[in-house]
Amino acid sequence: MEFSSWFMVFSISCFLLASGSFSVENFNQAFPIVEPDPGHTKLQLSREGLEAIKRITTPIAAVAVIGPYRSGKSFLLNQLLSLSCSEGFGVGHMRDTKTKGNYLEITDVRIWVWGTPREMTIDGVKTSVLFLDTEGFESVGKSNVYDDRIFALATVLSSVLIYNLPETIREADISRLSFAVELAEEFYGRVKGQDIAFEPAKLLWLIQRDFLQGKSVHQMVVEALHRVPNSEGDKNIDLVNQIRDSLAIMGDNSTAFSLPQPHLQRTKLCDLNDGELDPSYVKKREQLKDVVGSIIRPKIVRGKPLNGKEFVSFLEQILEALNKGEIPSTGSLVEVFNKGILERCLKLYSDLMAKLHLPLSEESLQNAHQNSREEAMQLFEHQHFGRHHAKKSVKELDEEIEKAYKNVILANENKSSKLCEGLYTTCEDEMDHLQVLRLPTMAKFNAGFLKCNQSFEQECVGPSKASYEHRMMKMLGRSRSLFIKEYNNRLFNWLVTFSLVMVVLGRFIIKFILLEIGAWILFIFLETYTRMFWTAESLYYNPVWHVIVATWETLVYSPVLDLDRWAIPLGVVLSLFILYWRCYGIRKHGSRWLLPMYNPKGGSNRPRSD
């Protein structure tokens, strides 16, 4: 049997390939669209039915009939299509055969579609109405998992869901509506004017029975949906009552209709024409057509009606969601619909964070993260689908944002570390340079120290600042202590050397007696004081030394002149000037000096004594 079924599928496929494409009349038959996969664990799509749907270019509305096995669903669809059993969907015992007239039968198919849609004008828009036939619930040898998925799939795909029930409403029939209720809660309760994932189908309770005990079908449905007394607090009864309470939210989204039996001999229905059927049935059947036509609307997904290709794409998404778990749930549908929105929101967050100029302080980065997160969440709140199960998507988005934020934190720490390390190294090099000044000057050291510290404070930002700030303070303190320790010694040696140089210049080169005397006084003070008080350190506390240091600092460094930088160039220029004056200035201008010079007594011809 299984080999024959697959051989039939293979033969039909070969025929379709050989014919090159479907012709219009080829579509006047039922095509499978959903069937079990080879492992019989999930549902998969059948390409024959999808090709029939893809060719439709106008908006699509779908009518699906669900109900128990052998409850007259296929016959009802044929009646709505005004087709005989030989022309339309296979009925009853015909389901056991491989083919019947124009009906393509594959024993494992779960949902069929009539290949030629009915054209209707709905709200001024030309609409193609598809009719879907589903496998009955509780059929022999079929898994309840398939029943749940078929019900879920029909609920999502259809614009009008006809719940075909024979005789009465059973408890199992109500329980099976839990999925439809969840869909209504998740998707149909959106604020008016906003896009929704899709509008759940209009639920039409169709009860086929001759007598309704004097009650209307509406009253029968209302009574069936009354809460069940549960004085003992049974959890199962509580669950059933929750479903009953939830059905109230569907409100105008559901209606009820009664349909009498068409004939007492149900096995011969396919052989009877309208004249042979019960007149009350024919009348109610026509009314049912009017009711379906009045409530049906194009299938709206993400705010727009679907054409054939879009409907197939929508079907693929739904099937993917329903196959994720053993039991279909609205949560899996929400996840599929919100997947693309999650990606857009996460991209928005990433783009906003990418615009930041790292490194930033931890507080600034946290504020930027919060602002970007709020924008992403607002976008999700505006575009997401579902109400209750969307909380899972929100949690997933928040988790993904936190992961992205952790990466930004690591990048910020890395850039902060590199920036602060560079500033620290620059300051360290600057402090080392200030330790070996040609002319020791505390003013220049302090200026360099302050500039380095301010530069670090202003430019070093981010999480690494605290640790590098501690290192910076230790390094600057160490450099300052070392400089102060060497400063007095170096300045003392420089002043001794300077005084001797001035003695030589004043006596032999410039011959300026006041310069020589001043240099001798400085030299004698420096040399005799240290020997009189044993140590050079005692000199550093003498007020005269403080005056000398202040004078030195004023001469050597100021914002205008830095002798440490210009000492050598100025020395070279001064030496050239003195050399020029000694060689040419006296011959040209004579030996007159503006300041006191050495002048020997007894005439100008007397040689100067050494």
Coordinates of C-alpha atoms in Angstrom, one line a residue:
M1 CA 0.0 0.0 0.0
E2 CA 2.8 2.4 1.0
F3 CA 4.7 1.6 -2.2
S4 CA 1.6 2.1 -4.3
S5 CA 1.0 5.5 -2.7
W6 CA 4.5 6.7 -3.4
F7 CA 4.4 5.3 -6.9
M8 CA 1.2 7.3 -7.5
V9 CA 2.9 10.5 -6.2
F10 CA 5.9 9.8 -8.5
S11 CA 3.7 9.2 -11.5
I12 CA 1.8 12.4 -11.0
S13 CA 5.0 14.4 -10.6
C14 CA 6.4 12.9 -13.8
F15 CA 3.1 13.8 -15.6
L16 CA 3.3 17.4 -14.3
L17 CA 6.9 17.8 -15.4
A18 CA 6.2 16.3 -18.8
S19 CA 3.3 18.7 -19.3
G20 CA 5.6 21.6 -18.6
S21 CA 3.0 23.6 -16.6
F22 CA -0.5 23.5 -15.3
S23 CA -3.3 24.6 -17.5
V24 CA -6.3 26.4 -16.1
E25 CA -8.6 23.4 -16.2
N26 CA -6.0 21.3 -14.4
F27 CA -6.8 23.2 -11.2
N28 CA -10.4 22.0 -11.0
Q29 CA -9.4 19.4 -8.4
A30 CA -8.2 19.1 -4.8
F31 CA -4.5 19.3 -4.2
P32 CA -2.6 18.3 -1.1
I33 CA -0.8 21.1 0.7
V34 CA 0.2 19.6 4.1
E35 CA 1.3 16.0 4.8
P36 CA 3.5 14.1 7.2
D37 CA 7.2 14.0 6.7
P38 CA 8.8 10.6 5.9
G39 CA 9.5 10.0 9.6
H40 CA 5.9 10.8 10.5
T41 CA 7.1 13.1 13.3
K42 CA 6.4 16.5 11.7
L43 CA 4.3 18.1 8.9
Q44 CA 5.7 19.2 5.6
L45 CA 4.4 21.0 2.5
S46 CA 3.3 19.3 -0.7
R47 CA 4.5 21.2 -3.8
E48 CA 1.4 20.3 -5.9
G49 CA -0.9 22.4 -3.7
L50 CA 1.6 25.2 -3.3
E51 CA 1.9 25.6 -7.1
A52 CA -1.9 25.9 -7.3
I53 CA -1.8 28.7 -4.7
K54 CA 1.2 30.6 -6.0
R55 CA -0.4 31.4 -9.2
I56 CA -3.0 33.6 -7.5
T57 CA -2.2 37.3 -7.8
T58 CA -5.2 38.8 -6.0
P59 CA -5.7 39.0 -2.2
I60 CA -6.6 35.6 -0.7
A61 CA -9.2 34.6 1.9
A62 CA -9.5 31.0 3.1
V63 CA -12.4 29.0 4.4
A64 CA -11.3 25.9 6.4
V65 CA -13.6 23.2 7.8
I66 CA -12.5 21.2 10.8
G67 CA -14.3 18.6 12.9
P68 CA -14.4 15.0 13.9
Y69 CA -13.6 12.2 11.5
R70 CA -16.4 11.3 9.1
S71 CA -18.5 14.2 10.3
G72 CA -19.4 15.5 6.7
K73 CA -16.6 18.1 6.3
S74 CA -15.8 17.3 2.7
F75 CA -19.4 17.0 1.7
L76 CA -20.1 20.4 3.3
L77 CA -17.2 22.0 1.4
N78 CA -18.6 20.6 -1.9
Q79 CA -21.9 22.1 -1.0
L80 CA -20.3 25.5 -0.4
L81 CA -18.5 25.1 -3.7
S82 CA -21.7 23.9 -5.5
L83 CA -19.9 20.8 -6.6
S84 CA -20.9 17.1 -6.7
C85 CA -18.8 14.5 -4.9
S86 CA -17.4 13.3 -8.1
E87 CA -16.3 16.8 -9.0
G88 CA -15.1 18.1 -5.7
F89 CA -13.4 16.8 -2.5
G90 CA -13.5 13.1 -1.9
V91 CA -16.2 12.1 0.6
G92 CA -16.5 9.3 3.1
H93 CA -15.5 5.9 1.8
M94 CA -13.9 7.5 -1.2
R95 CA -11.0 8.5 1.0
D96 CA -9.8 5.0 1.0
T97 CA -9.2 4.9 -2.8
K98 CA -6.3 6.3 -4.6
T99 CA -8.2 8.5 -7.1
K100 CA -11.8 9.4 -7.6
G101 CA -12.7 11.5 -10.7
N102 CA -10.8 14.8 -10.5
Y103 CA -9.9 14.3 -6.8
L104 CA -6.2 13.5 -6.2
E105 CA -6.0 11.4 -3.1
I106 CA -2.9 10.6 -1.0
T107 CA -3.8 8.6 2.1
D108 CA -1.4 10.5 4.4
V109 CA -2.4 14.0 3.4
R110 CA -3.7 16.2 6.3
I111 CA -4.9 19.3 4.5
W112 CA -6.2 19.8 0.9
V113 CA -7.0 22.9 -1.1
W114 CA -9.4 23.3 -3.9
G115 CA -7.3 24.3 -6.9
T116 CA -9.7 26.9 -8.4
P117 CA -10.6 29.7 -5.9
R118 CA -13.9 31.4 -5.9
E119 CA -13.7 35.0 -6.9
M120 CA -15.6 37.5 -4.6
T121 CA -15.6 41.3 -4.2
I122 CA -15.0 42.1 -0.5
D123 CA -15.1 45.8 0.5
G124 CA -14.6 46.7 -3.1
V125 CA -11.5 44.5 -3.5
K126 CA -11.5 41.4 -5.8
T127 CA -10.6 38.5 -3.6
S128 CA -9.8 34.8 -4.3
V129 CA -11.5 32.6 -1.7
L130 CA -9.7 29.3 -1.1
F131 CA -11.5 26.3 0.4
L132 CA -9.4 24.0 2.7
D133 CA -10.4 20.5 3.7
T134 CA -8.7 18.9 6.8
E135 CA -8.4 15.4 8.1
G136 CA -10.9 14.6 10.8
F137 CA -10.0 14.5 14.5
E138 CA -9.8 11.2 16.3
S139 CA -9.4 9.1 13.2
V140 CA -8.3 5.5 13.6
G141 CA -4.5 5.0 13.5
K142 CA -3.7 8.8 13.6
S143 CA -1.7 10.6 16.3
N144 CA -3.4 13.2 18.4
V145 CA -0.3 15.3 17.8
Y146 CA -1.4 15.6 14.2
D147 CA -4.9 16.6 15.3
D148 CA -3.5 19.5 17.4
R149 CA -1.3 20.7 14.6
I150 CA -4.0 20.4 11.9
F151 CA -6.3 22.4 14.1
A152 CA -3.6 25.0 14.8
L153 CA -2.7 25.3 11.2
A154 CA -6.3 25.7 10.0
T155 CA -6.9 28.3 12.7
V156 CA -4.0 30.4 11.6
L157 CA -4.4 30.0 7.8
S158 CA -8.1 30.5 7.5
S159 CA -10.2 33.7 7.4
V160 CA -13.3 31.7 8.4
L161 CA -12.9 28.6 10.5
I162 CA -16.0 26.4 10.3
Y163 CA -16.1 24.1 13.4
N164 CA -18.3 21.3 12.0
L165 CA -19.9 19.3 14.9
P166 CA -22.5 16.6 14.6
E167 CA -25.4 16.5 17.0
T168 CA -24.0 18.4 20.0
I169 CA -21.0 20.1 21.5
R170 CA -18.7 17.8 23.6
E171 CA -16.2 18.7 26.2
A172 CA -13.4 17.6 24.0
D173 CA -14.6 20.0 21.3
I174 CA -14.4 22.9 23.7
S175 CA -11.0 22.0 25.0
R176 CA -9.6 21.8 21.5
L177 CA -10.5 25.5 21.1
S178 CA -7.8 26.5 23.6
F179 CA -5.3 27.1 20.7
A180 CA -7.8 29.4 18.9
V181 CA -8.4 31.2 22.2
E182 CA -4.7 31.8 22.7
L183 CA -4.4 33.1 19.2
A184 CA -7.2 35.6 19.8
E185 CA -5.6 36.7 23.1
E186 CA -2.1 37.0 21.5
F187 CA -2.9 38.7 18.2
Y188 CA -6.4 39.9 17.9
G189 CA -6.4 42.2 20.9
R190 CA -3.9 44.7 19.5
V191 CA -4.6 48.4 19.6
K192 CA -6.8 49.5 16.6
G193 CA -4.8 51.1 13.8
Q194 CA -1.6 49.1 14.5
D195 CA -0.3 46.4 12.3
I196 CA -1.0 42.9 13.6
A197 CA 0.7 39.6 12.8
F198 CA -2.5 38.2 11.5
E199 CA -6.2 38.2 12.4
P200 CA -7.3 34.9 13.8
A201 CA -10.1 33.3 11.8
K202 CA -13.7 34.1 12.4
L203 CA -15.0 31.0 14.3
L204 CA -18.3 29.6 13.0
W205 CA -19.9 26.9 15.2
L206 CA -21.8 24.7 12.7
I207 CA -23.9 22.1 14.4
Q208 CA -25.6 19.6 12.1
R209 CA -28.7 18.2 13.8
D210 CA -32.3 17.8 13.0
F211 CA -33.6 18.8 16.5
L212 CA -32.1 21.2 19.0
Q213 CA -34.5 20.6 21.8
G214 CA -36.3 23.8 21.2
K215 CA -33.2 25.9 21.7
S216 CA -31.4 27.9 19.1
V217 CA -27.9 26.9 18.2
H218 CA -26.6 30.1 19.8
Q219 CA -28.3 29.2 23.1
M220 CA -26.8 25.7 22.8
V221 CA -23.3 27.2 22.4
V222 CA -23.8 29.6 25.3
E223 CA -24.9 26.8 27.6
A224 CA -22.0 24.6 26.5
L225 CA -19.6 27.4 27.4
H226 CA -21.0 27.9 30.9
R227 CA -18.5 27.3 33.7
V228 CA -18.4 23.8 35.2
P229 CA -19.0 23.7 39.0
N230 CA -15.8 22.9 40.8
S231 CA -16.4 22.9 44.5
E232 CA -13.6 20.4 45.1
G233 CA -11.0 22.6 43.2
D234 CA -10.1 20.0 40.6
K235 CA -7.2 21.3 38.5
N236 CA -8.5 19.8 35.2
I237 CA -11.9 21.4 35.7
D238 CA -10.2 24.7 36.4
L239 CA -8.3 24.4 33.1
V240 CA -11.6 23.7 31.3
N241 CA -13.2 26.7 32.9
Q242 CA -10.2 28.9 32.0
I243 CA -10.8 28.0 28.3
R244 CA -14.5 28.8 28.7
D245 CA -13.7 32.2 30.3
S246 CA -11.2 32.9 27.5
L247 CA -13.7 32.2 24.8
A248 CA -15.5 35.4 25.9
I249 CA -12.7 37.6 24.5
M250 CA -13.5 36.3 21.0
G251 CA -16.8 38.3 21.2
D252 CA -17.9 39.2 17.6
N253 CA -15.1 37.0 16.3
S254 CA -17.4 33.9 16.6
T255 CA -20.9 33.0 15.5
A256 CA -23.1 30.0 15.5
F257 CA -25.2 28.3 12.8
S258 CA -27.4 25.2 12.7
L259 CA -27.7 23.0 9.7
P260 CA -30.2 20.1 9.5
Q261 CA -29.2 16.7 8.1
P262 CA -29.5 16.8 4.3
H263 CA -31.0 13.3 4.1
L264 CA -31.6 10.3 6.3
Q265 CA -29.5 8.0 4.1
R266 CA -26.1 9.7 4.6
T267 CA -24.2 7.1 2.6
K268 CA -26.1 8.1 -0.5
L269 CA -25.7 11.8 -0.2
C270 CA -23.3 11.9 -3.2
D271 CA -25.9 10.3 -5.4
L272 CA -28.6 12.8 -4.6
N273 CA -29.2 16.2 -6.3
D274 CA -30.7 19.3 -4.6
G275 CA -34.2 18.2 -5.5
E276 CA -33.8 15.0 -3.6
L277 CA -32.3 16.7 -0.5
D278 CA -34.3 17.9 2.4
P279 CA -35.7 21.4 1.4
S280 CA -34.9 22.8 4.9
Y281 CA -31.3 21.7 4.4
V282 CA -31.1 23.3 1.0
K283 CA -32.5 26.6 2.4
K284 CA -30.2 26.6 5.4
R285 CA -27.3 25.7 3.1
E286 CA -27.8 28.8 1.1
Q287 CA -28.1 30.9 4.2
L288 CA -24.8 29.4 5.4
K289 CA -23.2 30.5 2.1
D290 CA -24.5 34.1 2.8
V291 CA -23.2 34.0 6.4
V292 CA -19.7 32.8 5.2
G293 CA -19.7 35.5 2.5
S294 CA -20.7 38.2 5.0
I295 CA -18.0 37.5 7.6
I296 CA -15.1 36.5 5.3
R297 CA -12.2 38.9 4.8
P298 CA -8.9 38.7 3.0
K299 CA -6.1 37.2 5.1
I300 CA -4.2 40.1 6.7
V301 CA -0.6 39.5 7.7
R302 CA 1.6 42.4 9.0
G303 CA -1.0 44.9 7.9
K304 CA -1.4 43.8 4.3
P305 CA -3.4 41.2 2.4
L306 CA -1.6 38.2 0.9
N307 CA -1.4 37.1 -2.7
G308 CA -0.6 33.5 -3.6
K309 CA 3.2 33.6 -3.2
E310 CA 2.9 35.6 0.1
F311 CA 0.3 33.1 1.4
V312 CA 2.7 30.2 0.7
S313 CA 5.5 32.0 2.4
F314 CA 3.2 32.6 5.4
L315 CA 2.2 28.9 5.4
E316 CA 5.9 28.0 5.5
Q317 CA 6.5 30.2 8.5
I318 CA 3.6 28.8 10.4
L319 CA 4.6 25.2 9.7
E320 CA 8.1 25.9 10.9
A321 CA 6.7 27.3 14.1
L322 CA 4.3 24.4 14.7
N323 CA 7.0 21.8 14.0
K324 CA 9.2 23.2 16.8
G325 CA 7.4 21.3 19.5
E326 CA 5.4 18.2 20.0
I327 CA 2.4 20.4 21.0
P328 CA 1.7 23.5 18.9
S329 CA 1.7 26.7 20.8
T330 CA 1.1 30.4 20.2
G331 CA 4.5 31.0 21.8
S332 CA 6.2 29.3 18.8
L333 CA 4.2 31.4 16.4
V334 CA 5.1 34.6 18.3
E335 CA 8.7 33.6 18.1
V336 CA 8.6 33.2 14.4
F337 CA 6.7 36.4 13.8
N338 CA 9.0 38.4 16.1
K339 CA 12.2 36.9 14.9
G340 CA 12.8 39.5 12.2
I341 CA 11.7 42.3 14.5
L342 CA 14.2 41.1 17.2
E343 CA 16.9 41.2 14.6
R344 CA 15.9 44.8 13.6
C345 CA 15.8 45.9 17.2
L346 CA 19.1 44.4 18.0
K347 CA 20.6 46.0 14.9
L348 CA 19.2 49.4 15.9
Y349 CA 20.9 49.0 19.3
S350 CA 24.2 47.9 17.8
D351 CA 24.1 50.8 15.3
L352 CA 23.5 53.3 18.1
M353 CA 26.3 51.9 20.2
A354 CA 28.6 51.8 17.2
K355 CA 28.3 55.6 16.8
L356 CA 29.9 56.1 20.3
H357 CA 33.4 57.4 20.3
L358 CA 35.1 55.0 22.6
P359 CA 36.5 55.1 25.2
L360 CA 33.9 56.6 27.5
S361 CA 33.5 56.8 31.2
E362 CA 31.6 54.0 32.7
E363 CA 28.7 56.3 33.6
S364 CA 28.5 57.8 30.1
L365 CA 28.6 54.3 28.5
Q366 CA 25.9 53.1 30.9
N367 CA 23.7 56.1 30.0
A368 CA 24.3 55.5 26.3
H369 CA 23.4 51.8 26.8
Q370 CA 20.2 52.6 28.6
N371 CA 19.2 55.2 25.9
S372 CA 19.9 52.7 23.1
R373 CA 18.2 49.9 24.9
E374 CA 15.1 52.0 25.4
E375 CA 15.0 52.9 21.7
A376 CA 15.3 49.3 20.7
M377 CA 12.6 48.3 23.2
Q378 CA 10.3 51.0 22.0
L379 CA 10.7 49.8 18.5
F380 CA 10.0 46.2 19.6
E381 CA 7.0 47.4 21.6
H382 CA 5.6 49.2 18.5
Q383 CA 6.2 46.4 16.0
H384 CA 6.1 43.1 18.0
F385 CA 3.3 40.6 17.6
G386 CA 1.5 38.9 20.4
R387 CA 0.7 40.1 23.9
H388 CA 1.4 37.4 26.5
H389 CA 3.9 35.2 24.9
A390 CA 5.8 38.2 23.5
K391 CA 7.3 38.5 27.0
K392 CA 9.6 35.6 26.0
S393 CA 10.7 37.6 23.0
V394 CA 11.2 40.7 25.1
K395 CA 13.4 38.6 27.4
E396 CA 15.3 37.2 24.5
L397 CA 15.9 40.7 23.1
D398 CA 17.0 41.9 26.5
E399 CA 19.5 39.0 26.7
E400 CA 20.8 39.7 23.2
I401 CA 21.2 43.4 24.1
E402 CA 23.1 42.5 27.3
K403 CA 25.4 40.2 25.3
A404 CA 26.1 43.1 22.8
Y405 CA 26.6 45.5 25.7
K406 CA 29.2 43.2 27.3
N407 CA 31.1 43.2 24.0
V408 CA 30.9 47.1 24.0
I409 CA 32.2 47.1 27.6
L410 CA 35.1 44.9 26.6
A411 CA 35.9 47.2 23.6
N412 CA 35.6 50.2 25.9
E413 CA 38.0 48.7 28.4
N414 CA 40.5 47.8 25.7
K415 CA 40.5 51.2 24.2
S416 CA 40.6 52.9 27.6
S417 CA 43.5 50.8 28.6
K418 CA 45.4 51.6 25.4
L419 CA 44.7 55.3 25.7
C420 CA 45.6 55.6 29.3
E421 CA 48.7 53.4 28.8
G422 CA 49.8 55.8 26.0
L423 CA 49.3 58.9 28.2
Y424 CA 51.1 57.2 31.1
T425 CA 54.1 56.3 28.9
T426 CA 54.2 59.9 27.5
C427 CA 54.1 61.4 31.0
E428 CA 56.8 58.9 32.2
D429 CA 59.1 59.9 29.3
E430 CA 58.4 63.6 30.1
M431 CA 59.3 63.1 33.7
D432 CA 62.5 61.3 32.8
H433 CA 63.4 64.2 30.5
L434 CA 62.8 66.7 33.2
Q435 CA 65.2 64.8 35.5
V436 CA 68.1 65.6 33.2
L437 CA 67.6 69.3 32.4
R438 CA 70.8 71.1 31.3
L439 CA 69.9 73.9 33.8
P440 CA 68.1 72.6 36.8
T441 CA 64.9 74.6 37.4
M442 CA 62.1 73.8 39.7
A443 CA 59.7 76.1 37.8
K444 CA 60.1 74.2 34.6
F445 CA 59.7 70.9 36.4
N446 CA 56.6 72.0 38.1
A447 CA 55.2 73.4 34.8
G448 CA 55.9 70.0 33.1
F449 CA 54.5 68.1 36.0
L450 CA 51.3 70.1 36.0
K451 CA 50.9 69.9 32.2
C452 CA 51.3 66.1 32.3
N453 CA 48.9 65.7 35.1
Q454 CA 46.2 67.9 33.5
S455 CA 46.6 66.1 30.2
F456 CA 46.2 62.7 31.8
E457 CA 43.1 63.8 33.8
Q458 CA 41.4 65.3 30.7
E459 CA 42.3 62.7 28.1
C460 CA 42.4 59.4 30.0
V461 CA 38.8 58.2 30.2
G462 CA 37.0 54.9 30.7
P463 CA 37.2 52.1 33.2
S464 CA 41.0 52.0 33.1
K465 CA 41.4 55.5 34.4
A466 CA 41.2 54.6 38.1
S467 CA 44.0 52.0 38.0
Y468 CA 46.2 54.2 35.7
E469 CA 45.4 57.3 37.9
H470 CA 46.9 55.4 40.9
R471 CA 50.0 54.4 38.9
M472 CA 50.3 58.0 37.6
M473 CA 50.2 59.5 41.0
K474 CA 52.9 57.1 42.2
M475 CA 55.1 57.8 39.2
L476 CA 54.7 61.6 39.5
G477 CA 55.4 61.5 43.2
R478 CA 58.5 59.4 42.7
S479 CA 59.7 61.7 39.9
R480 CA 59.1 64.8 42.0
S481 CA 60.9 63.4 45.0
L482 CA 63.9 62.4 42.9
F483 CA 64.1 65.8 41.2
I484 CA 63.9 67.7 44.5
K485 CA 66.6 65.4 46.0
E486 CA 69.0 66.2 43.1
Y487 CA 67.9 69.7 42.5
N488 CA 69.9 71.5 45.3
N489 CA 73.0 69.5 44.6
R490 CA 73.0 70.1 40.9
L491 CA 72.1 73.8 41.4
F492 CA 75.0 74.2 43.9
N493 CA 77.5 72.6 41.4
W494 CA 76.1 74.8 38.6
L495 CA 76.5 78.0 40.7
V496 CA 80.1 77.1 41.7
T497 CA 80.9 76.4 38.1
F498 CA 79.1 79.6 37.0
S499 CA 80.9 81.8 39.5
L500 CA 84.3 80.5 38.3
V501 CA 83.3 81.0 34.6
M502 CA 82.2 84.6 35.4
V503 CA 85.6 85.2 37.2
V504 CA 87.5 84.2 34.1
L505 CA 85.2 86.2 31.8
G506 CA 85.3 89.3 34.0
R507 CA 89.1 89.3 34.4
F508 CA 90.5 88.0 31.2
I509 CA 87.9 88.3 28.4
I510 CA 85.5 91.1 29.2
K511 CA 87.8 92.7 31.8
F512 CA 84.7 93.9 33.7
I513 CA 85.8 94.3 37.4
L514 CA 82.3 94.4 38.8
L515 CA 81.4 91.1 37.2
E516 CA 84.6 89.6 38.5
I517 CA 84.0 90.9 42.1
G518 CA 80.4 89.6 42.1
A519 CA 81.5 86.2 40.9
W520 CA 84.2 86.0 43.6
I521 CA 81.7 86.9 46.3
L522 CA 79.3 84.1 45.1
F523 CA 82.1 81.6 44.9
I524 CA 83.5 82.5 48.3
F525 CA 80.0 82.3 49.9
L526 CA 79.3 78.9 48.4
E527 CA 82.6 77.4 49.3
T528 CA 83.1 78.8 52.8
Y529 CA 79.6 78.3 54.0
T530 CA 79.6 74.6 53.4
R531 CA 82.9 74.2 55.1
M532 CA 81.9 76.3 58.1
F533 CA 78.7 74.4 58.6
W534 CA 80.1 71.0 57.6
T535 CA 77.4 70.0 55.1
A536 CA 75.9 71.4 51.9
E537 CA 72.3 70.5 53.2
S538 CA 72.6 73.2 55.9
L539 CA 73.1 75.7 53.1
Y540 CA 69.7 74.9 51.6
Y541 CA 67.9 76.3 54.7
N542 CA 69.8 79.6 54.6
P543 CA 67.7 82.6 53.6
V544 CA 70.5 83.8 51.3
W545 CA 70.3 80.5 49.5
H546 CA 66.6 81.0 49.0
V547 CA 67.2 84.4 47.5
I548 CA 69.9 82.9 45.2
V549 CA 67.4 80.1 44.1
A550 CA 64.6 82.6 43.5
T551 CA 66.9 84.7 41.3
W552 CA 68.1 81.6 39.5
E553 CA 64.6 80.4 38.8
T554 CA 63.5 83.8 37.5
L555 CA 66.5 84.0 35.1
V556 CA 66.5 80.4 33.9
Y557 CA 62.8 79.8 33.2
S558 CA 59.7 81.9 32.5
P559 CA 56.8 81.6 30.2
V560 CA 58.7 84.0 27.8
L561 CA 62.2 82.5 28.0
D562 CA 63.5 79.0 28.7
L563 CA 67.3 79.2 29.1
D564 CA 67.4 75.4 29.4
R565 CA 66.3 75.3 25.7
W566 CA 68.2 78.4 24.5
A567 CA 71.3 78.2 26.7
I568 CA 73.6 76.7 24.0
P569 CA 72.4 79.0 21.2
L570 CA 72.6 82.1 23.4
G571 CA 76.1 81.0 24.6
V572 CA 77.3 80.5 21.0
V573 CA 75.9 83.9 20.0
L574 CA 77.5 85.6 23.0
S575 CA 80.8 83.9 22.4
L576 CA 80.9 85.1 18.8
F577 CA 80.0 88.6 19.9
I578 CA 82.8 88.7 22.5
L579 CA 85.2 87.3 19.9
Y580 CA 84.2 89.9 17.4
W581 CA 84.5 92.6 19.9
R582 CA 88.0 91.5 21.1
C583 CA 89.3 91.2 17.5
Y584 CA 87.6 94.1 15.7
G585 CA 85.7 96.2 18.2
I586 CA 88.7 97.8 20.0
R587 CA 90.4 98.7 16.7
K588 CA 87.3 100.4 15.4
H589 CA 85.9 102.1 18.5
G590 CA 89.0 102.4 20.7
S591 CA 89.4 101.1 24.2
R592 CA 86.6 103.1 25.9
W593 CA 84.3 101.1 28.1
L594 CA 81.0 102.1 29.4
L595 CA 81.6 100.3 32.6
P596 CA 84.7 100.3 34.9
M597 CA 87.6 98.4 33.5
Y598 CA 91.1 97.5 34.6
N599 CA 93.1 100.9 34.3
P600 CA 96.8 100.7 35.3
K601 CA 98.3 103.6 37.3
G602 CA 101.3 105.4 35.9
G603 CA 100.3 105.7 32.3
S604 CA 98.9 103.8 29.5
N605 CA 102.2 102.4 28.4
R606 CA 102.8 100.6 31.6
P607 CA 102.2 96.8 31.2
R608 CA 99.5 95.3 33.3
S609 CA 100.7 93.2 36.3
D610 CA 99.6 89.7 36.5

